[in-house]
Short mmCIF file of N, CA and C in Angstrom, two decimals:
data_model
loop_
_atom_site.label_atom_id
_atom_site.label_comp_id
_atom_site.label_asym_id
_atom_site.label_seq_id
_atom_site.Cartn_x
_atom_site.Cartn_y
_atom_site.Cartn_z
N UNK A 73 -49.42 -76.59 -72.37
CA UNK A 73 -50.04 -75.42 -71.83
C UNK A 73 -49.48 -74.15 -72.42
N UNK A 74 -50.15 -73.34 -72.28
CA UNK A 74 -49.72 -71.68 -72.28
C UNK A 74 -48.71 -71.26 -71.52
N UNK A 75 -47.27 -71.04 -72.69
CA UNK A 75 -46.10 -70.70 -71.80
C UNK A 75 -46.00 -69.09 -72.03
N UNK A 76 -45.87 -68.93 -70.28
CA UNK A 76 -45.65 -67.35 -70.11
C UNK A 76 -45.34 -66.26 -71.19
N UNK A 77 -43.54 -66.48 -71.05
CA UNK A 77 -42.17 -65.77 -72.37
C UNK A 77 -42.99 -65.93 -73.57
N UNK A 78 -43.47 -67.14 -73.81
CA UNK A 78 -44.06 -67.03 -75.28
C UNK A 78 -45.30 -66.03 -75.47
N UNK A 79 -46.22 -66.04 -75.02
CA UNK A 79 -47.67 -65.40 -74.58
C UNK A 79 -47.09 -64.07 -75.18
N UNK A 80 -46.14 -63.43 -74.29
CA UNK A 80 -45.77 -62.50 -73.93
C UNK A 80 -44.92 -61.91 -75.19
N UNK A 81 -44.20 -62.73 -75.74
CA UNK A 81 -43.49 -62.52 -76.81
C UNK A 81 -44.26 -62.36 -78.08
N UNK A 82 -45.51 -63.20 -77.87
CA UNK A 82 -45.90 -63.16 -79.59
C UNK A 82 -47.06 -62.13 -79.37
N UNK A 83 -47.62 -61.52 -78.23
CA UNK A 83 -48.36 -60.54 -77.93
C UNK A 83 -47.64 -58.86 -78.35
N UNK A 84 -46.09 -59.19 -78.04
CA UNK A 84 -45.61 -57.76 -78.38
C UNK A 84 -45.30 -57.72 -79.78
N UNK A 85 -45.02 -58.80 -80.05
CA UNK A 85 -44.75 -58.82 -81.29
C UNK A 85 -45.93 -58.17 -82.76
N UNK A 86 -46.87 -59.21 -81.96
CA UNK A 86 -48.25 -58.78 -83.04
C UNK A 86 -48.50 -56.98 -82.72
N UNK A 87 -48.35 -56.64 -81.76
CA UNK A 87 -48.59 -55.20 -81.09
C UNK A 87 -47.51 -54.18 -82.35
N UNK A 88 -46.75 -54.31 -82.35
CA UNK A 88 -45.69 -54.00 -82.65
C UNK A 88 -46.27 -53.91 -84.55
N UNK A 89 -46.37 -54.99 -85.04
CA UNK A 89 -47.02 -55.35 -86.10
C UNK A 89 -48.25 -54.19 -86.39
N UNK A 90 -49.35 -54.36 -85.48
CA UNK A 90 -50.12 -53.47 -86.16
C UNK A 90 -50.37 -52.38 -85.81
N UNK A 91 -49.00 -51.58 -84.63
CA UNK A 91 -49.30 -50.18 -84.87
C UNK A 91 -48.46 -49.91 -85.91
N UNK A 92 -47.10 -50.48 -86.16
CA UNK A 92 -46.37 -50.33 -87.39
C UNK A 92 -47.21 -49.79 -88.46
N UNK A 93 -47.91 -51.06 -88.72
CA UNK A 93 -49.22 -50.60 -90.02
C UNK A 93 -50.11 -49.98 -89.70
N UNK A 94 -50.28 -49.15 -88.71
CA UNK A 94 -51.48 -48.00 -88.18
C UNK A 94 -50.06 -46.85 -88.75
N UNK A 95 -49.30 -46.52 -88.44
CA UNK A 95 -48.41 -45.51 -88.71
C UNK A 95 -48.34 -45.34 -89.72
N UNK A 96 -47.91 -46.55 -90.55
CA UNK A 96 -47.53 -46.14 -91.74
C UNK A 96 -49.02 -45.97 -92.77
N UNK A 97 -50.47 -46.23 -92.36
CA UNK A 97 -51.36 -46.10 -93.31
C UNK A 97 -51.57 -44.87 -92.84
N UNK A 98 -51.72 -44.09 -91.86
CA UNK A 98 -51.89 -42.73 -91.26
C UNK A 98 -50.99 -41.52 -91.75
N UNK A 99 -49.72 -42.30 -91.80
CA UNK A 99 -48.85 -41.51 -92.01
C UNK A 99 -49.02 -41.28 -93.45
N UNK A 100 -48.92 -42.02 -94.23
CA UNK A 100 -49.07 -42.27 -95.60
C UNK A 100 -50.49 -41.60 -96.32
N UNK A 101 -51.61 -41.18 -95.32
CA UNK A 101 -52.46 -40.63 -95.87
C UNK A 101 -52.65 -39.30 -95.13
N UNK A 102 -51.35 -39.03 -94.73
CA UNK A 102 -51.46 -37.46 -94.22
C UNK A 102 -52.65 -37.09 -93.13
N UNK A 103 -52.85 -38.03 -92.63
CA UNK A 103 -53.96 -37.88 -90.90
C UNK A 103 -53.74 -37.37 -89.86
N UNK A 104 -51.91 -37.64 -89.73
CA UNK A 104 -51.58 -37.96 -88.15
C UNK A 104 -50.95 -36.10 -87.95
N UNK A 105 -51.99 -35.37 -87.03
CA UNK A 105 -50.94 -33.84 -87.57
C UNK A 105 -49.67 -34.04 -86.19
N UNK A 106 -48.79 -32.50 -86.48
CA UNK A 106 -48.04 -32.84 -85.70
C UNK A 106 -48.15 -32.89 -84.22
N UNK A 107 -49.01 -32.36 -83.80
CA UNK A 107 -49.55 -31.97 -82.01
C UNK A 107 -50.02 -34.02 -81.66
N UNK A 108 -50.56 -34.21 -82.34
CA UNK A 108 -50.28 -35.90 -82.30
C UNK A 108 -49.36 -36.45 -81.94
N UNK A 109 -48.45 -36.50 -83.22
CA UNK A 109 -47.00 -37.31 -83.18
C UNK A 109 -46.01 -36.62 -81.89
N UNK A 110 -46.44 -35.36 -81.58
CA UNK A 110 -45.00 -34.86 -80.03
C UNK A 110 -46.06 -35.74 -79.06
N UNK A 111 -47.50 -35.73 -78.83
CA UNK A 111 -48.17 -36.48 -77.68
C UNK A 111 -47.40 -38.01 -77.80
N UNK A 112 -47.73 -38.22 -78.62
CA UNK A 112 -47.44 -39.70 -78.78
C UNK A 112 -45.68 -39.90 -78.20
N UNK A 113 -44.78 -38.98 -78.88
CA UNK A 113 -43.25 -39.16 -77.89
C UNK A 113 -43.28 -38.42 -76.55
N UNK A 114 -44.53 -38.00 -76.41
CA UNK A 114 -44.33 -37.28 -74.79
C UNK A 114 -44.84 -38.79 -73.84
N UNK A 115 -45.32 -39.99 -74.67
CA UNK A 115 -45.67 -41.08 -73.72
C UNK A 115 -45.07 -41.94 -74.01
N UNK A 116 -43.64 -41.77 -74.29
CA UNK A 116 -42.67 -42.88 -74.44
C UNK A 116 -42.45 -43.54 -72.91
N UNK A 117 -42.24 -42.32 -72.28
CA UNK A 117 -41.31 -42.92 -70.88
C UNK A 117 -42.72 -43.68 -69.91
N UNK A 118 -43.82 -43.15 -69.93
CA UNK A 118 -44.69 -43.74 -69.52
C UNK A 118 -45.25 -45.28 -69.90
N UNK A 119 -44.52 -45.75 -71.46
CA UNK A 119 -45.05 -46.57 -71.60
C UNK A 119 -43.63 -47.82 -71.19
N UNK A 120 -42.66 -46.90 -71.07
CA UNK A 120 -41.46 -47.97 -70.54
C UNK A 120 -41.58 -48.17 -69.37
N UNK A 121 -41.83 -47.10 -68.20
CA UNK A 121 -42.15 -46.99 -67.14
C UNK A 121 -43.50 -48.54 -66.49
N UNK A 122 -44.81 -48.35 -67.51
CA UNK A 122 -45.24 -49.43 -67.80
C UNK A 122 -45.10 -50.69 -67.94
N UNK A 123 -43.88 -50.96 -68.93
CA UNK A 123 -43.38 -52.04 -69.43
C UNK A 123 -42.59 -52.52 -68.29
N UNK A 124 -41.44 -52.18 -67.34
CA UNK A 124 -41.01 -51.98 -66.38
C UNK A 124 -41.62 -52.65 -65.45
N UNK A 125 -42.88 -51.77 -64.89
CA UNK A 125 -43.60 -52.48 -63.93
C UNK A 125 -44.31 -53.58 -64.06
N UNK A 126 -44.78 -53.53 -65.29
CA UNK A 126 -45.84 -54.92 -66.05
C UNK A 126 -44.60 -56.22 -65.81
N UNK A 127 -43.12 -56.15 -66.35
CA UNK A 127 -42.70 -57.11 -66.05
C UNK A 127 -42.25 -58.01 -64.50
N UNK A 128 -42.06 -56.87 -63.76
CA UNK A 128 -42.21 -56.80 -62.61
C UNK A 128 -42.95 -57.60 -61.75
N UNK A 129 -44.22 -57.63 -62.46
CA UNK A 129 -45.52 -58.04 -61.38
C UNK A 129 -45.74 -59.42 -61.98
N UNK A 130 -45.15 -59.20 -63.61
CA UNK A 130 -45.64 -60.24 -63.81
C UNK A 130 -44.46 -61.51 -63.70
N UNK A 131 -43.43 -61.64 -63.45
CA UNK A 131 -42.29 -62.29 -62.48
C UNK A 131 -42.81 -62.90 -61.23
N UNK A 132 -43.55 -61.95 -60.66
CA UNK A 132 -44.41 -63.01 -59.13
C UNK A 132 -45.82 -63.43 -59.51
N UNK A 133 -46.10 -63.46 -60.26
CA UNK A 133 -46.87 -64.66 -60.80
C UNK A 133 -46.69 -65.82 -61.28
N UNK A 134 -46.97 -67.03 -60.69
CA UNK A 134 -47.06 -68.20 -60.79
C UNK A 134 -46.91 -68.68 -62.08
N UNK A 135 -46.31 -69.62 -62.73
CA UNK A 135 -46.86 -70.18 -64.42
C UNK A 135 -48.13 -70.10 -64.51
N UNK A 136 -48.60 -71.62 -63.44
CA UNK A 136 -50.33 -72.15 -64.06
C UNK A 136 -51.05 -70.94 -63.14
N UNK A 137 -51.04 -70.12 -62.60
CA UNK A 137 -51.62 -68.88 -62.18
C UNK A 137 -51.77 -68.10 -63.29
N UNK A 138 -50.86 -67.88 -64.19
CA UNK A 138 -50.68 -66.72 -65.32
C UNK A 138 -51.37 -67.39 -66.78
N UNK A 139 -51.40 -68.62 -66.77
CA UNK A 139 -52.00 -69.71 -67.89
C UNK A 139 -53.47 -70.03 -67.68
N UNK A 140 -53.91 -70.01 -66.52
CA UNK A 140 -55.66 -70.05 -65.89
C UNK A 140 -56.09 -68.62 -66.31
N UNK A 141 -55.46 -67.58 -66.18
CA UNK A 141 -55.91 -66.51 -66.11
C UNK A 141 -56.23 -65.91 -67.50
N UNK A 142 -54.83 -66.10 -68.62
CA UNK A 142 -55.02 -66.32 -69.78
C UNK A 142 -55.95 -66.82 -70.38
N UNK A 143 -56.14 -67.98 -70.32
CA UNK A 143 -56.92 -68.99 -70.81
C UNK A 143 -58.55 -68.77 -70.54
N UNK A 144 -58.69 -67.94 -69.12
CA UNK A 144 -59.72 -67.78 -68.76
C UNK A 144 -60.38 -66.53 -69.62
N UNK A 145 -59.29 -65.47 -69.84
CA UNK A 145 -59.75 -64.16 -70.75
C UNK A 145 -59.72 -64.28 -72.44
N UNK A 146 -59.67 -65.17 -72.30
CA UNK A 146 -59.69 -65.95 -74.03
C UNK A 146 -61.10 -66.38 -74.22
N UNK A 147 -61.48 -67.32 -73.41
CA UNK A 147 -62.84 -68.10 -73.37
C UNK A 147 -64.14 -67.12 -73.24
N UNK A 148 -63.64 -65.82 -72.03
CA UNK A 148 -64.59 -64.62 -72.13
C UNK A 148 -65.12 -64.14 -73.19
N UNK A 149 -63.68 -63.66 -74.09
CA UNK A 149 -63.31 -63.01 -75.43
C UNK A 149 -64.16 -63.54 -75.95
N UNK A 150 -63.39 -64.70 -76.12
CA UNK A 150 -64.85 -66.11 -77.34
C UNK A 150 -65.97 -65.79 -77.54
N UNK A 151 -66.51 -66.18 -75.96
CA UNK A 151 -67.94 -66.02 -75.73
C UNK A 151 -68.83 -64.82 -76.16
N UNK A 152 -67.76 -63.47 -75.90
CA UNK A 152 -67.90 -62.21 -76.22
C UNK A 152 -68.16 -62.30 -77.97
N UNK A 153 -67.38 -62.22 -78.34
CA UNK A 153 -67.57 -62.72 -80.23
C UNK A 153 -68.83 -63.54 -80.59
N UNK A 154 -69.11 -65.06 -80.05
CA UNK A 154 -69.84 -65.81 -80.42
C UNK A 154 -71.50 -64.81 -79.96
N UNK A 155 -71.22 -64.21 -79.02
CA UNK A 155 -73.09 -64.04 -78.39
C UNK A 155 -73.35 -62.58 -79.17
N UNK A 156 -72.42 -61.49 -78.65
CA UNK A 156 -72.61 -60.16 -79.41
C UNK A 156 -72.07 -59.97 -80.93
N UNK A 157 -71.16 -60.90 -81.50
CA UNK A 157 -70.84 -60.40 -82.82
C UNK A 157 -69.09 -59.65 -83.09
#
């Protein structure tokens, strides 16, 4: 089955991955001005604050509660891809 830590781990990971490469192609083509980049560190604490609570909630959730639910927004996704494109 779908283990939690992992889910969770290779989700931040990939996250991590492609804003990396959103930054650096933005950055690299002179897009991002600076009133951007201070917004973007003015939502640091909000997104730890986030992270924080997200782990939080997600601690009282069940394994196969958190693996149905997964599994269930995957199959949506799918379906979503296969019918609209």
């Amino acid at each position: 089955g779908l283990m939690r830590n992992a889910y969770i781990g290779t989700d931040a990971l990939a996250t991590v991955a492609m804003q990396g490469t959103k930054l650096a192609v933005f950055g690299g083509a002179q897009v991002l001005k600076p009133e951007l980049i201070v917004a973007g560190f003015t939502l640091i604490p909000f997104m730890i604050g986030g992270t924080v609570i997200g782990k939080r909630l997600l601690e009282r959730v069940p394994e196969r509660a958190f693996a149905v639910l997964i599994e269930g927004m995957l199959v949506v996704a799918g379906l979503n891809f296969l019918i609209y494109g």
